[in-house]
Amino acid sequence: MSVLDKRSADQRHPRPEQGPGAQPEAEAADSAAGAAKSASESSRSRRRGLPLALNAVSVALGIAIWWALASAGFKLPTPPEVVDRASTLISDGTLADDALASLTRVLIGFALGTAVAVPVGFLMGWYGILRGLIEPWIQFFRTIPPLAIIPLAVVAMGIDETPKIFVIFLAAFLACVISTFQGVVNVDRTLINAARVLGAGDATIFARVVVPASTPFILVGMRVGLGSAWATLVAAELIAAQEGLGYRMQNAQLYYDLPTIFVGLISIGILGLLMDRVLLLAERRLTRWQERR
């Protein structure tokens, strides 16, 4: 805009004069905006703190019920007995070694299962020919529990770490591949057609439309696959294992060592919960565009 045009615009729409009362009004507006922002932050902080408080109450209530059942005569160790056994296993390094061995197996199997499941799911959802070729095998192996594969894995792969990791891999893969496939299939066709109208090719549509729209399904499938991996761990560690939480629990079963079994169960639950929370945080960061309740 030229100087003449600016002067003409100022004449047509004169600016309000800055009188003595203008400054207090601006300060009052800024103060109100700051108060509103502070109130909004306080409200968000309360909303975040409420679930944590409810979680703490739930944990305390669960421990109280467990203690009451043990005191009532059920064949359960009391919480102090489990804490005492956990202290013993921690002090001699047994729990740390078992947790590290189990965590390594789960992480390797889960990472391999996810790394294979995501591209396979994308190919099944994007190309009809590949879907027809691959889907029957996926559905076939889904009906077979991963634990039933253990005898075959032992015969084919030996008794080292390979069959253990393979069984965990299979459990994570089958859970994640179906979720990824459904994510691709459920992409809104309107978005794809709109991208084609704008001149986007298949590669651009896949990268800019299909992948972002499928991300929530993939992350949910990863969380389900992580649960399946931990659920398969105990049986996988029956394969000539010398350490691991599952191995320790199975060994304790022979001596009716209930506190050790409970220590293993709680350790698996805590490790699985922490890994799930990491995936949940990644889901929230990667899907900020999605509406949440």
XYZ file of C-alpha atoms in Angstrom:
293
model
C 0.000 0.000 0.000
C 1.359 3.425 -0.953
C 1.564 6.409 1.376
C -1.359 8.118 -0.377
C -3.504 5.018 -0.127
C -2.663 4.709 3.559
C -3.611 8.342 4.226
C -6.876 7.870 2.316
C -7.691 4.751 4.356
C -6.963 6.615 7.581
C -9.331 9.370 6.550
C -12.110 6.932 5.731
C -11.583 4.841 8.897
C -10.059 7.085 11.522
C -8.315 5.300 14.375
C -9.723 5.765 17.865
C -7.886 8.348 19.834
C -5.652 7.088 22.623
C -7.121 8.951 25.547
C -6.044 8.751 29.157
C -8.378 5.804 29.810
C -7.052 3.678 26.947
C -3.989 2.413 28.794
C -5.887 1.131 31.840
C -8.356 -0.610 29.543
C -5.511 -2.381 27.690
C -3.920 -3.412 30.964
C -7.254 -4.736 32.188
C -7.665 -6.749 28.974
C -4.164 -8.197 29.325
C -4.862 -9.038 32.959
C -8.115 -10.786 32.038
C -6.361 -12.775 29.295
C -3.632 -13.809 31.716
C -6.186 -14.862 34.306
C -8.073 -16.911 31.727
C -4.856 -18.613 30.617
C -3.900 -19.359 34.226
C -7.346 -20.804 34.895
C -7.111 -22.971 31.787
C -3.696 -24.304 32.824
C -4.977 -24.986 36.328
C -7.961 -26.866 34.915
C -5.684 -29.008 32.700
C -3.445 -29.718 35.669
C -6.438 -30.895 37.709
C -7.620 -33.110 34.852
C -4.179 -34.712 34.632
C -3.902 -35.189 38.373
C -7.283 -36.881 38.774
C -6.415 -40.076 36.837
C -3.168 -40.423 38.802
C -5.041 -40.102 42.071
C -7.598 -42.672 40.920
C -4.778 -45.022 39.887
C -3.186 -44.709 43.331
C -6.518 -45.430 45.024
C -7.063 -48.432 42.767
C -3.611 -49.881 43.561
C -4.105 -49.391 47.304
C -7.543 -50.998 47.132
C -6.181 -53.970 45.192
C -3.399 -54.544 47.729
C -5.931 -54.307 50.562
C -8.179 -56.929 48.930
C -5.180 -59.186 48.302
C -4.085 -58.876 51.944
C -7.620 -59.577 53.164
C -7.886 -62.737 51.029
C -4.511 -63.984 52.284
C -5.543 -63.314 55.881
C -8.865 -65.100 55.325
C -7.116 -68.408 54.642
C -6.714 -68.429 50.872
C -3.464 -69.949 49.623
C -1.892 -66.606 48.861
C 1.249 -65.000 50.292
C 0.737 -61.739 52.133
C 2.184 -58.511 50.697
C 4.941 -58.360 53.382
C 6.048 -61.896 52.425
C 6.250 -60.927 48.768
C 8.154 -57.738 49.599
C 10.586 -59.735 51.734
C 11.201 -62.261 48.930
C 11.600 -59.435 46.406
C 14.205 -57.826 48.672
C 16.118 -61.103 48.807
C 16.012 -61.561 45.022
C 17.066 -57.952 44.464
C 19.930 -58.087 46.942
C 21.528 -61.169 45.371
C 20.988 -59.865 41.827
C 18.659 -62.676 40.762
C 15.668 -60.454 39.998
C 17.737 -58.000 37.959
C 19.273 -60.794 35.849
C 15.884 -62.456 35.275
C 14.187 -59.169 34.401
C 16.968 -58.233 31.974
C 16.835 -61.624 30.251
C 13.042 -61.531 29.871
C 13.011 -57.885 28.798
C 15.646 -58.558 26.146
C 13.651 -61.448 24.706
C 10.418 -59.474 24.657
C 12.007 -56.373 23.120
C 13.738 -58.328 20.352
C 10.677 -60.427 19.532
C 8.316 -57.451 19.714
C 10.568 -55.199 17.621
C 10.992 -57.843 14.922
C 7.276 -58.666 14.921
C 6.285 -55.018 14.568
C 8.923 -54.295 11.925
C 7.565 -57.113 9.752
C 3.876 -56.610 10.545
C 3.641 -52.936 9.545
C 4.863 -53.285 5.927
C 2.958 -56.551 5.455
C -0.219 -54.892 6.743
C 0.283 -51.927 4.407
C 0.814 -54.214 1.416
C -2.278 -56.257 2.261
C -4.423 -53.157 2.613
C -3.108 -51.282 -0.442
C -2.796 -54.042 -3.052
C -5.746 -56.355 -3.578
C -3.643 -59.076 -5.210
C -1.266 -59.300 -2.262
C -4.228 -59.262 0.102
C -5.671 -62.309 -1.599
C -2.330 -64.104 -1.419
C -1.331 -63.252 2.153
C -4.568 -62.917 4.121
C -5.502 -66.636 4.174
C -2.152 -67.479 5.776
C -2.466 -64.681 8.313
C -5.955 -65.817 9.294
C -4.799 -69.448 9.407
C -1.943 -68.777 11.819
C -4.132 -66.472 13.915
C -6.246 -69.476 14.869
C -3.155 -71.340 16.114
C -1.958 -70.168 19.534
C 1.727 -69.187 19.498
C 2.244 -71.611 22.400
C 1.285 -74.486 20.088
C 4.224 -73.567 17.863
C 6.736 -74.249 20.670
C 7.275 -77.979 19.895
C 7.833 -77.196 16.218
C 10.142 -74.288 17.088
C 12.250 -76.496 19.372
C 12.606 -79.224 16.743
C 13.367 -76.787 13.918
C 15.503 -74.203 15.747
C 17.068 -75.966 18.709
C 16.949 -74.943 22.353
C 18.900 -71.683 22.362
C 17.425 -68.170 22.266
C 16.108 -68.459 18.699
C 12.883 -70.442 19.396
C 12.046 -68.257 22.406
C 12.349 -65.063 20.392
C 10.518 -66.629 17.435
C 7.451 -67.503 19.499
C 7.326 -63.981 20.956
C 7.849 -62.536 17.454
C 4.924 -64.561 16.119
C 2.600 -63.374 18.888
C 3.468 -59.708 18.304
C 3.351 -60.035 14.504
C -0.119 -61.578 14.304
C -1.617 -58.938 16.601
C -0.040 -55.976 14.799
C -0.465 -57.037 11.166
C -4.251 -57.285 11.394
C -4.524 -53.870 13.037
C -2.314 -52.271 10.366
C -4.318 -53.933 7.614
C -7.595 -52.638 9.074
C -6.097 -49.164 9.363
C -5.286 -49.061 5.647
C -8.641 -50.529 4.611
C -10.580 -48.045 6.756
C -8.949 -44.924 5.302
C -11.698 -42.560 4.140
C -12.016 -42.862 0.349
C -12.999 -39.201 0.184
C -9.507 -38.214 1.334
C -7.881 -40.427 -1.300
C -10.139 -39.134 -4.072
C -9.525 -35.527 -3.013
C -5.771 -36.116 -3.169
C -6.093 -37.613 -6.647
C -8.138 -34.622 -7.822
C -5.342 -32.358 -6.620
C -2.882 -34.320 -8.756
C -1.233 -36.509 -6.132
C 0.252 -39.807 -7.253
C 0.085 -43.136 -5.484
C 3.339 -42.558 -3.603
C 2.202 -39.142 -2.344
C -1.235 -40.434 -1.369
C 0.326 -43.333 0.488
C 2.796 -41.132 2.378
C 0.543 -38.130 3.036
C -2.897 -39.735 3.451
C -2.751 -43.486 4.117
C 0.138 -43.573 6.578
C -1.133 -40.738 8.853
C -4.692 -42.095 8.804
C -3.446 -45.604 9.658
C -1.098 -44.510 12.460
C -3.707 -44.806 15.272
C -4.523 -48.370 14.171
C -0.836 -49.281 13.994
C -0.143 -47.985 17.494
C -3.153 -49.816 18.918
C -1.937 -52.975 17.207
C 1.518 -52.451 18.717
C 0.012 -52.168 22.187
C -1.987 -55.370 21.660
C 1.104 -57.069 20.248
C 3.140 -55.995 23.264
C 0.590 -57.608 25.569
C 0.681 -60.791 23.496
C 4.481 -60.825 23.644
C 4.509 -60.630 27.441
C 1.731 -63.230 27.663
C 3.823 -65.627 25.570
C 7.011 -65.008 27.535
C 6.417 -67.491 30.371
C 5.743 -70.371 27.989
C 8.636 -69.345 25.735
C 11.033 -69.501 28.678
C 10.089 -73.137 29.236
C 12.393 -73.920 26.306
C 15.573 -74.855 28.201
C 15.966 -71.406 29.755
C 18.430 -70.813 32.578
C 17.224 -67.356 33.557
C 14.200 -65.140 33.078
C 11.069 -64.244 34.993
C 9.086 -67.049 33.411
C 11.820 -69.573 34.153
C 12.007 -68.398 37.773
C 8.249 -68.755 38.195
C 8.214 -72.227 36.686
C 11.093 -73.280 38.914
C 9.338 -71.857 41.991
C 6.226 -73.856 41.101
C 8.120 -77.084 41.719
C 8.765 -76.059 45.340
C 5.388 -74.379 45.955
C 7.268 -71.103 46.418
C 4.310 -68.727 46.110
C 6.153 -65.513 47.103
C 8.655 -66.000 44.267
C 5.807 -66.640 41.838
C 4.135 -63.418 42.943
C 7.389 -61.497 42.566
C 7.643 -62.745 38.980
C 4.015 -61.881 38.223
C 4.342 -58.375 39.639
C 7.639 -57.800 37.799
C 6.113 -58.834 34.472
C 3.097 -56.615 35.140
C 5.222 -53.583 36.003
C 7.548 -53.970 33.010
C 4.614 -54.497 30.657
C 2.782 -51.490 32.096
C 5.807 -49.224 31.681
C 6.297 -50.301 28.064
C 2.601 -49.802 27.358
C 2.759 -46.278 28.793
C 5.672 -45.490 26.480
C 3.597 -46.608 23.492
C 0.617 -44.619 24.780
C 2.773 -41.494 25.025
C 4.020 -42.063 21.474
C 0.429 -42.476 20.302
C -0.587 -39.158 21.829
C 2.402 -37.384 20.289
C 1.918 -38.864 16.816
C -1.884 -38.459 16.689
C -2.377 -34.983 18.144
C -4.719 -34.209 15.248
C -7.178 -36.861 16.443
C -10.058 -35.800 18.670
C -9.960 -37.302 22.169
C -12.405 -37.568 25.029
